[in-house]
Amino acid sequence: MKTYPMHIGGVPVETGRYLDIVDPALEEPFARVAAAGPEHVNAAVAAARAAFPGWAATPAAERAAMLHALAGALDANMSELMELVTRETGKPLQGLNNVGAGMELGGAIAWTHVTADLPLAPEVIQDNAQARVEVHRKPLGVVASITPWNWPLMIAIWHLIPALRAGNTVVIKPSEFTPVATSRFVELANAILPPGVLNMVAGGGEVGAALTAHPDVNKIVFTGSTRTGKRIMEGAAVSLKRLTLELGGNDAGIVLPGADVQALAPKLFGAGFHNNGQTCACLKRLYVHESQVEELAAELASLASRAKVGNGMEPGIELGPLQNRGQLDIVTALARDAREQGGRFLSGGAARDGKGYFFEPAIVTGLSNGTRLVDEEQFGPILPVIAYRDVEEAIRLANDNPNGLGGSVWSSDLALAAQVAGRLECGTVWINEHGAVQPDAPFGGVKQSGLGVGFGRQGLEEFTSIQTVKIMKG
Ligand code: NAD
């Protein structure tokens, strides 16, 4: 079994203690990653702190050139990294609608190139005979990045590249379930970046908490559950760290009356089930007019029954296993509760016998708000399809949730769809699509789905502080 190190100050670090990383399709370890103790957290933060002045003073164009070189390293090592992502997450190499490990690598490369070139020039607010006023963006210092297990490499890139682009140094702590591709990526990056600019420690919540509490960390960028995000906010208060929190979602989609069911069903299925439903902005609750709910749910169930579920290393697999036993248990418990509440399963709904955390993709009707499967984030391949009587009711039900990450409206009447979209309480709303993000458009949650945004100029600015410079003339 291959062993992967942590990376501190530009060198690989072995610790003699390891995290065993389980392949969720086989339920057996396939790699080990060196695990951090408190001394490694301190050493990584110290290395990042020591590297900060030099990196912050490096001209932006030179930093950008190094980031483009990082994208080149991802490209040159794509097949190896894809395989690591598939083995540690269970996500198929190709996947449903090509949303698999290949897309994770392709997205990571695209995000790196676009983010490297985002402008961060001073803004001139006033320039007249009296004075010139400029707004400058300065790096914050040491950024700690804490990532989840569902898109480990892509989310690492979403955190690291804007942080580095803005002149910060970084310590990343990947999820204890999926640190392998991140370790390999940081190794590749260290051949390009100066020592200490990008460091990696591995471990569970205790390592994340140590970073959150560390007095020499200036900002936390976190993607993960709302529960953990609240803990991080508490921990960060001690030294008033800056925060970007990308948290859980329970995205609603509303299909407006008169929909073309045949045309919409494959798009809705892809939105709900890519990566086995384990994406923050997957479609997680679908509201359909009562006149069409049975027809659309039956179409979705037919797609679910035909989806190819299996080990994502094999060609043609669309849905892999759940990433870990705990997530499979959550999905199984939600399915059980849905049955007890009168939910009708038109497809799937049970864990598969045998090895691997596989779950038969499920379409459930007969439920509404007030049941666990609708109110809670399932983060798995089980979608409630909910009937509504009129559009006002659909909007009310969609907004009746503490989360507010994404939402969607589906209709050929784009004007009506835009009106409804504007009333949804979420950070991103899509019309006739769901969950597609892009590196130049800000993305983040409202309500309890997060604080701040990633991507685009606004996302880059989250890794800076403002310095206003006023120059008096005469
Ligand atoms: P999680 O919150 O359990 O873990 C995320 C990370 O936090 C891991 O690295 C973990 O080790 C670390 N952690 C745990 N306890 C900590 C603590 N006390 N202090 C600091 N760090 C700690 O989340 P998960 O199960 O890995 O990911 C799934 C969740 O992530 C879902 O809710 C999903 O919606 C959300 N998510 C959100 C987005 C987004 O952009 N909004 C993207 C992907 C995933």
Coordinates of N, CA and C in Angstrom, one line a residue, residues 276 304 306-311 314 316-321 352 358-361:
N276 N -23.5 11.1 -7.3 CA -24.3 10.3 -6.3 C -25.0 11.3 -5.4
A304 N -33.4 6.6 -13.0 CA -32.7 6.0 -11.8 C -32.5 4.5 -11.9
R306 N -32.3 2.8 -14.5 CA -31.3 2.4 -15.6 C -29.9 2.9 -15.3
A307 N -29.7 3.7 -14.3 CA -28.3 4.3 -14.1 C -27.4 3.1 -13.7
K308 N -26.2 3.2 -14.3 CA -25.2 2.1 -14.0 C -24.4 2.5 -12.8
V309 N -24.7 1.6 -11.7 CA -24.1 1.8 -10.4 C -23.0 0.8 -10.2
G310 N -21.8 1.2 -9.8 CA -20.7 0.3 -9.6 C -19.4 0.9 -9.3
N311 N -18.3 0.2 -9.3 CA -17.0 0.7 -9.0 C -16.6 1.7 -10.1
E314 N -14.3 1.3 -13.2 CA -14.7 0.5 -14.4 C -15.3 1.5 -15.4
G316 N -17.8 3.2 -18.1 CA -19.2 3.3 -18.2 C -20.0 3.4 -17.0
I317 N -19.4 3.4 -15.8 CA -20.1 3.5 -14.5 C -20.6 5.0 -14.4
E318 N -21.9 5.2 -14.0 CA -22.4 6.5 -13.8 C -22.4 7.0 -12.4
L319 N -22.8 6.0 -11.5 CA -22.9 6.4 -10.1 C -22.0 5.4 -9.3
G320 N -21.1 5.9 -8.5 CA -20.3 5.0 -7.6 C -20.9 4.8 -6.3
P321 N -20.1 4.4 -5.3 CA -20.6 4.2 -4.0 C -20.8 5.6 -3.3
R352 N -27.0 -1.7 -1.2 CA -26.8 -3.0 -1.9 C -26.1 -3.9 -0.9
F358 N -22.7 1.1 -1.6 CA -23.6 1.4 -2.7 C -25.0 1.5 -2.3
F359 N -25.8 2.4 -2.9 CA -27.2 2.6 -2.6 C -27.9 2.7 -3.9
E360 N -29.0 2.0 -4.0 CA -29.8 2.1 -5.3 C -30.5 3.4 -5.4
P361 N -30.3 4.2 -6.5 CA -30.8 5.5 -6.6 C -32.3 5.6 -6.5

